[in-house]
Coordinates of C-alpha atoms in Angstrom, one line a residue:
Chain A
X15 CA -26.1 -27.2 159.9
X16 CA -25.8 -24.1 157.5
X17 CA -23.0 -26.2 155.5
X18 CA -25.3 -29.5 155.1
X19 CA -28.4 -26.8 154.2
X20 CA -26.1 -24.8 151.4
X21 CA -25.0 -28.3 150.2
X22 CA -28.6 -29.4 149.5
X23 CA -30.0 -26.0 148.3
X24 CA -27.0 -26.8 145.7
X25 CA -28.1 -30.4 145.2
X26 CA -31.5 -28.9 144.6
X27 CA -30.7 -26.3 142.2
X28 CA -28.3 -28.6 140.2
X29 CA -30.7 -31.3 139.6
X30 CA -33.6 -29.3 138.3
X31 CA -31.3 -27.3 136.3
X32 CA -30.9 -31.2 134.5
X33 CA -34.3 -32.3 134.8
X34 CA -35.4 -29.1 133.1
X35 CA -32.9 -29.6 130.1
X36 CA -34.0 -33.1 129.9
X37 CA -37.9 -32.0 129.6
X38 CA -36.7 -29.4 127.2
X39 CA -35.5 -32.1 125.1
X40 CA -38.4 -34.4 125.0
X41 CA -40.7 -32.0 124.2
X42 CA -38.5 -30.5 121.3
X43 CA -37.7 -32.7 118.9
X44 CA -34.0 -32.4 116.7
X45 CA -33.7 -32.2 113.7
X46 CA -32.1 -36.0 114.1
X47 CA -35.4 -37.1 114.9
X48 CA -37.1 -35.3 112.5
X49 CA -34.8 -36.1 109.5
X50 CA -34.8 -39.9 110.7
X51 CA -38.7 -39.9 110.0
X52 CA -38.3 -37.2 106.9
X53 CA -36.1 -39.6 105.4
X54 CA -38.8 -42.3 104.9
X55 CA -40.8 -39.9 102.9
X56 CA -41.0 -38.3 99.8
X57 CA -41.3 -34.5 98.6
X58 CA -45.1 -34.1 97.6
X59 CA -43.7 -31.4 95.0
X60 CA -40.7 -32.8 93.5
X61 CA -40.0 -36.1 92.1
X62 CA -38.0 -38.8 94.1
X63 CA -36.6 -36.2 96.3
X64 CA -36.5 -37.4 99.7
X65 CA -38.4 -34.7 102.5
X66 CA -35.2 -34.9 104.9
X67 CA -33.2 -33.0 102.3
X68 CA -35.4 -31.0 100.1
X69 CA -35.5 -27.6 100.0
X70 CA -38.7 -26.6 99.1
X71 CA -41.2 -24.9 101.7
X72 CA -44.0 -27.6 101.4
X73 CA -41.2 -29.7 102.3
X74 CA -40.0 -27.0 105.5
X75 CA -43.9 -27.2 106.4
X76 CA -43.9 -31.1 106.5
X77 CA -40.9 -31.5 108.8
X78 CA -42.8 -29.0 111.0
X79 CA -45.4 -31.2 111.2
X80 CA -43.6 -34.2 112.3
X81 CA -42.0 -32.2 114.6
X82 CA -45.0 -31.1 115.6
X83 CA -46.6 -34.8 116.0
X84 CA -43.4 -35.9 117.8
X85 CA -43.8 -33.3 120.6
X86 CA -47.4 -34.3 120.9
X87 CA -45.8 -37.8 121.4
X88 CA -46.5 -39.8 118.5
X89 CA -44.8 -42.6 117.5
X90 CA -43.2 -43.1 114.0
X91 CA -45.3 -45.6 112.9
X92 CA -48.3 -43.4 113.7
X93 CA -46.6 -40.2 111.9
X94 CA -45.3 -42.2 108.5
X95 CA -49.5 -43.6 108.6
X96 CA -51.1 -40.0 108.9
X97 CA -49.2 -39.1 105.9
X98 CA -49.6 -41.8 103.6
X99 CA -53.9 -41.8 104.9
X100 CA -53.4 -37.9 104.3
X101 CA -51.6 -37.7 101.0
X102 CA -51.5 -41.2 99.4
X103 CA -49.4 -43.9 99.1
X104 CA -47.2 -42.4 96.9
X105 CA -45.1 -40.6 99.7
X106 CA -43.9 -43.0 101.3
X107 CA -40.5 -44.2 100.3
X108 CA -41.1 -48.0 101.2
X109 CA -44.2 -49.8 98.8
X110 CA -47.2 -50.5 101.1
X111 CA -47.2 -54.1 101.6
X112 CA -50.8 -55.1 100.8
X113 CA -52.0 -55.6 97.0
X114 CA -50.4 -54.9 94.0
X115 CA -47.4 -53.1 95.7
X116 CA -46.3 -56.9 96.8
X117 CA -45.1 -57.1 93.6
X118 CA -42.4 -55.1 94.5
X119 CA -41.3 -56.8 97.2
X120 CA -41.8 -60.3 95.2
X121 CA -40.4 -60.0 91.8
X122 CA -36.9 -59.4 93.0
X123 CA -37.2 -62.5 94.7
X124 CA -38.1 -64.2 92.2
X125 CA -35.5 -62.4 89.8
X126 CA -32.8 -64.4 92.2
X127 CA -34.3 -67.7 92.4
X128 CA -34.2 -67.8 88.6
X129 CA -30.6 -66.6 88.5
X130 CA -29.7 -69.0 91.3
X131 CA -31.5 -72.1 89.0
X132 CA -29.7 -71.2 86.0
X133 CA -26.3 -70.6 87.3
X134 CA -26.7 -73.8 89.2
X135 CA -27.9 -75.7 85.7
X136 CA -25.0 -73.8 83.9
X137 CA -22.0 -74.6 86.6
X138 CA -23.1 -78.4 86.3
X139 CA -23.0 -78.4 82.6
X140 CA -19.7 -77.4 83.1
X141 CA -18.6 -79.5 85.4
X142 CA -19.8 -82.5 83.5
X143 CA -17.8 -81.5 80.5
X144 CA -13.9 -81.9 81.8
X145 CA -14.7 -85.5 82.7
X146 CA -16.3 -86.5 79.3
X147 CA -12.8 -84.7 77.7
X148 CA -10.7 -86.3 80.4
X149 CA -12.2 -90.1 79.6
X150 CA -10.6 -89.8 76.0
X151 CA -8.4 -92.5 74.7
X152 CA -9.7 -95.9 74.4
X153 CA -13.3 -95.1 75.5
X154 CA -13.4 -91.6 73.2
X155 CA -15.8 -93.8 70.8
X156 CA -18.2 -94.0 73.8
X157 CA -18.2 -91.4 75.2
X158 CA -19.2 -89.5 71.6
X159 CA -21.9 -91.8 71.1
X160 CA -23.5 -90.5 74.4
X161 CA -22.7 -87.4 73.5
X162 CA -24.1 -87.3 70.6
X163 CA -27.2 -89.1 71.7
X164 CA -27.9 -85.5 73.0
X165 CA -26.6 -83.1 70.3
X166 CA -26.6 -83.5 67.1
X167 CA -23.7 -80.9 66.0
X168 CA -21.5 -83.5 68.0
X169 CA -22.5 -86.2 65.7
X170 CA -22.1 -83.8 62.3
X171 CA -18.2 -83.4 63.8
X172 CA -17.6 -86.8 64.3
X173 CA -18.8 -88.1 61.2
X174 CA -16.4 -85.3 59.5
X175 CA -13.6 -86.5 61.7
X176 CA -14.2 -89.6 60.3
X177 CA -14.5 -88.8 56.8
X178 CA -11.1 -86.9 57.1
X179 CA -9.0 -89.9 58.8
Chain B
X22 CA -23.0 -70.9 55.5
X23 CA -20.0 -73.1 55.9
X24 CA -19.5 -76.0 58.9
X25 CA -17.2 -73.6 60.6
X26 CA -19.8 -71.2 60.8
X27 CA -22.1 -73.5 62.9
X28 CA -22.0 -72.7 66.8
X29 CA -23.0 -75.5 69.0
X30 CA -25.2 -74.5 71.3
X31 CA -26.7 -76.2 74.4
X32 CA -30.4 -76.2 74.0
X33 CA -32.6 -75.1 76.7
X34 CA -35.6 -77.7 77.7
X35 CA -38.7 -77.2 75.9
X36 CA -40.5 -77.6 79.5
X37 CA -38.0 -74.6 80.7
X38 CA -38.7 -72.1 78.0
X39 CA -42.7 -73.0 78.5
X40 CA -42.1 -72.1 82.2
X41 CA -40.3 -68.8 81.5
X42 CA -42.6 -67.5 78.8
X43 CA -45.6 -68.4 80.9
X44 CA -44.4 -66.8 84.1
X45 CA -43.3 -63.5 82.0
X46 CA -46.8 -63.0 80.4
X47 CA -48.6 -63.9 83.5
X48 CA -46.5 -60.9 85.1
X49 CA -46.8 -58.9 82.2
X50 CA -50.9 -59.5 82.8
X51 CA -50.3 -59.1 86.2
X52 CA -48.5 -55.4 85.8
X53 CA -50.9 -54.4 83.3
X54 CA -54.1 -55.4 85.5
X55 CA -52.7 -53.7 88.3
X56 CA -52.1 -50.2 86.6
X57 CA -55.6 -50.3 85.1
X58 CA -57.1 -50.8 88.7
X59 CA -54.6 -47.7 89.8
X60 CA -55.6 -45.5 87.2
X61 CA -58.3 -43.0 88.2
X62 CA -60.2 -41.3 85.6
X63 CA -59.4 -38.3 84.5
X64 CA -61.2 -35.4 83.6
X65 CA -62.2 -34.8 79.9
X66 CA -63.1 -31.5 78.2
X67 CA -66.7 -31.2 77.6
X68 CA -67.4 -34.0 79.6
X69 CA -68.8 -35.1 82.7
X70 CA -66.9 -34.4 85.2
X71 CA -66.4 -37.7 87.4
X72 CA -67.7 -37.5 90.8
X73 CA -65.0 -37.0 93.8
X74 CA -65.7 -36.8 97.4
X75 CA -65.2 -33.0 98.9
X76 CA -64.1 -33.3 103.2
X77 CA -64.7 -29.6 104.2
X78 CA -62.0 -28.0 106.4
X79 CA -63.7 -27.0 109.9
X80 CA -65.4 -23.7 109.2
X81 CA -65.3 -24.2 105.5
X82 CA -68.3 -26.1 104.8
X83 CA -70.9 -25.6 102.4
X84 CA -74.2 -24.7 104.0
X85 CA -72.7 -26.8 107.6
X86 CA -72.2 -29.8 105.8
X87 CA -69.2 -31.4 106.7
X88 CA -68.7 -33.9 103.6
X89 CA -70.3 -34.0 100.1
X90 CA -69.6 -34.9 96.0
X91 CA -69.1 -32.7 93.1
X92 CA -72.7 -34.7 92.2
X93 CA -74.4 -32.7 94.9
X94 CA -73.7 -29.2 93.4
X95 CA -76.1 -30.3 90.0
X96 CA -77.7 -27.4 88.7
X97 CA -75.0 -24.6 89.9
X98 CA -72.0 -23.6 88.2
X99 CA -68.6 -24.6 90.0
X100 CA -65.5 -23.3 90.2
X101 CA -63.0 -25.3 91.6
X102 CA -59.6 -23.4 92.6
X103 CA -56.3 -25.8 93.5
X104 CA -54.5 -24.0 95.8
X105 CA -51.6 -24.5 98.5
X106 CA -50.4 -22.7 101.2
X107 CA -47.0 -23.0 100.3
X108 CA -47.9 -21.6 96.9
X109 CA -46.7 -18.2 96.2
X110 CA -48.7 -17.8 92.9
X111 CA -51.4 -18.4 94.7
X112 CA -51.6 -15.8 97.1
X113 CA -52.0 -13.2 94.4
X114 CA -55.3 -14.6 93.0
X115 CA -56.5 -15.1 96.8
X116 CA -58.0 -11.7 97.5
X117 CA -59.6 -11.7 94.2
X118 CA -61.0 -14.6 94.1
X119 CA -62.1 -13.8 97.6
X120 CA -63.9 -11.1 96.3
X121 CA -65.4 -12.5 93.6
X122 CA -67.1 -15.2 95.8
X123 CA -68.1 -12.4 97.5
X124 CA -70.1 -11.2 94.3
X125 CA -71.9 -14.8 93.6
X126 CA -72.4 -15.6 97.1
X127 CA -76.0 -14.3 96.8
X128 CA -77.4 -15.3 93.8
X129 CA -76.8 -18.9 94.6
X130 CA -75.8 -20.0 90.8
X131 CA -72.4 -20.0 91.7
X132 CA -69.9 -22.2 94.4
X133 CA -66.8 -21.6 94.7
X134 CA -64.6 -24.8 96.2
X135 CA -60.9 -24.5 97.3
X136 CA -59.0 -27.9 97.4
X137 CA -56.0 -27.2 99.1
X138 CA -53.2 -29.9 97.8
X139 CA -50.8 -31.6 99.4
X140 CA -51.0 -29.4 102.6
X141 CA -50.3 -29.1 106.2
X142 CA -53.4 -28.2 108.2
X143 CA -51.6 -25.7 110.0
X144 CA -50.7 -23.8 106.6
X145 CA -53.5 -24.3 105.1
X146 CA -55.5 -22.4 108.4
X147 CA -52.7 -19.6 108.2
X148 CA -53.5 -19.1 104.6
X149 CA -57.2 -19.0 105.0
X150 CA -56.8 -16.4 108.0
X151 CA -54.2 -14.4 106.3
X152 CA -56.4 -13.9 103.1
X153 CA -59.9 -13.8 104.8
X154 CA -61.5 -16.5 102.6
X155 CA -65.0 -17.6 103.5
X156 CA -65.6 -19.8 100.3
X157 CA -65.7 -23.6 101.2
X158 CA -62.4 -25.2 101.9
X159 CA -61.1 -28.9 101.5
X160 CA -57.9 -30.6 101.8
X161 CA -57.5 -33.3 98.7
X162 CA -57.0 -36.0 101.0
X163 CA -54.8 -38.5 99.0
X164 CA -54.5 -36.3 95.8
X165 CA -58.4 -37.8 95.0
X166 CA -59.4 -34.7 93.1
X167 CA -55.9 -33.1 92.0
X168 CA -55.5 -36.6 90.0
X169 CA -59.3 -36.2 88.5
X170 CA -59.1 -32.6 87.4
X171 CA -55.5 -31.3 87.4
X172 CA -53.8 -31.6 84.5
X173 CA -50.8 -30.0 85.3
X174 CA -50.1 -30.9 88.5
X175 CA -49.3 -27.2 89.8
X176 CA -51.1 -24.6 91.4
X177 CA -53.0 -22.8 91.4
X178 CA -55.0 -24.3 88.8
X179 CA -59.0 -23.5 88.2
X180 CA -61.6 -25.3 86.8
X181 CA -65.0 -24.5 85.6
X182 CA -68.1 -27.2 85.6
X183 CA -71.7 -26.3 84.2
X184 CA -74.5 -26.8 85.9
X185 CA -74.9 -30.4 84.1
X186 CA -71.7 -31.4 85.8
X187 CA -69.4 -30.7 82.6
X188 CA -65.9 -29.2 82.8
X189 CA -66.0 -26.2 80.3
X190 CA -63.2 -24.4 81.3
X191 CA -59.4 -24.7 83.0
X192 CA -56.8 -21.6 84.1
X193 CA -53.7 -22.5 84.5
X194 CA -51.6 -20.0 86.7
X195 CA -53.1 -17.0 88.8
X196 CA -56.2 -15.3 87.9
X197 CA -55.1 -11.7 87.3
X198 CA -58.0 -9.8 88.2
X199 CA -61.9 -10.2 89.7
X200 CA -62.6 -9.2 86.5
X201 CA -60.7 -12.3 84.6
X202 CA -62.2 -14.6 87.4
X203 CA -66.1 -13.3 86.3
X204 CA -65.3 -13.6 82.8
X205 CA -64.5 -17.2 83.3
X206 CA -67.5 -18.6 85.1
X207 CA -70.1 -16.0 83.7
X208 CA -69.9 -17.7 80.3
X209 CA -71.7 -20.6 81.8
X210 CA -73.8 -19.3 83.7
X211 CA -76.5 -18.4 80.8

């Protein structure tokens, strides 16, 4: 009886000793956690310096803070809100998708649908080419005239050609 | 120029280059529209001062009222001191400016208003604790006033507006002394 008491005082003491550490670490944040919300904010002070790694003590006061919203239990998205409503737009690291900021997002875009278009226009302009060169010979007279149906430097060079035969 | 000399060139369509020049002025429109609308206006020496929203800190209002605009302090002279807790600068000038408050507080003519920038609310209570200030307090929620009045963007700055609402005045840096602090706004208050 004594044995199977000892064993569960033991049980006992082991398991809150874990349940303890475990409390101790939800209600402390790490600097992990901190960092990973820090990150997606800018310095107030300094430019383009992100708050996870900038030294300054505005920046030591605003990690504090999200530590100290994390403990209270807030969630990320709650914490990166209460600083943009609090200080502005401006430090956040991601463009607020609403109004002119869209840009942001849609210009790039657009930047590669363009680029996609042309490169796409340019590789079958220069597909096309090999097989006009290729059907030379007996048909070369043809395949100049639709040539130079399109471009007039083509008809310049033939009529040189010409002149020089 | 010589044959040789010619390149040929594929030409672009006409509809193509219409597209792309249309779609790069309508973005350059589209850039330029959206930076007037982002633009605040600025403050303008011997000028009105535009008119900004003050949110008091809790126990740093101006006669209990919570929330007001620079518009509401017509016919007083204001000095408005851009401070942060984080500032060391700006804990020199606090005691004096403390003090001078102090001396205006009375007469009524004068209101002092701290706007505390880009500041945690904690460090911001410390600071007002630690230095004793009684003068009205208010965070500048999104930058809204730093962007109107501060030129610099550092602290501290201070600013002094007439009782017509113009900004006469502007001290970059700490104010040195009560003295230098009474010098500044007693010149408009005649």
């Amino acid at each position: 009886m004594k044995k199977y008491l000892s064993l569960v005082l033991f049980l006992f003491v082991f398991v809150s000793l874990f349940t303890s550490v475990a409390f101790a670490q939800e209600t402390t944040p790490t600097d992990n956690q901190v960092n990973a919300i820090a990150k997606q904010l800018f310095c107030p002070v300094c430019q383009n310096t992100p708050l996870d790694v900038c030294p300054t003590e505005a920046c030591r006061q605003w990690r504090e803070l999200i530590r100290q919203m994390l403990s209270e239990g807030k969630t990320e998205a709650e914490i990166l809100q209460y600083f943009e409503d609090q200080y502005g737009p401006r430090v956040r690291q991601e463009p607020p998708r609403a109004g002119f900021s869209w840009l942001a997002y849609i210009i790039p875009l657009l930047v590669i649908a363009a680029g996609v278009f042309f490169l796409f226009r340019a590789l079958k302009g220069w597909t096309k080419a090999p097989v006009a060169e290729s059907a030379s010979g007996g048909v070369r007279n043809d395949v100049s005239k639709k040539v130079s149906a399109q471009d007039d430097y083509v008809v310049r060079l033939e009529d040189e050609l010409k002149k020089r035969k | 120029m010589t044959e040789e000399n010619i390149v040929p060139k594929r030409g672009v369509a006409l509809w193509t280059q219409i597209t792309i020049f249309a779609f790069l002025v309508g973005l350059l429109a589209l850039v330029g529209i959206g930076l007037q609308r982002a633009q605040k206006p600025m403050a303008e020496f011997n000028q009105p001062v535009p008119d900004f929203d003050i949110f008091y800190y809790e126990g740093y209002e101006y006669n209990n009222t919570p929330k007001m605009k620079l518009s509401d302090f017509q016919g007083k002279v204001v000095l408005v001191n851009i401070w942060a807790s984080w500032c060391k600068p700006c804990e020199q000038e606090a005691p004096e400016l403390q003090e001078a408050w102090q001396f205006y507080k009375e007469g009524g003519q004068v209101v002092f208003v701290g706007v505390d920038y880009v500041d945690t609310p904690i460090g911001a209570k410390q600071y007002l604790t630690k230095f004793n200030i009684t003068f009205p307090n208010a965070p500048d929620l999104q930058s809204s006033i730093s962007s109107i009045l501060n030129r610099n963007m550092g602290v501290p700055e201070s600013y002094v507006i007439d009782r017509q609402g113009i900004l006469r005045s502007v001290k970059i840096g700490p104010f040195a002394s009560v003295n230098e602090i009474k010098a500044f706004v007693d010149a408009w208050l005649e």
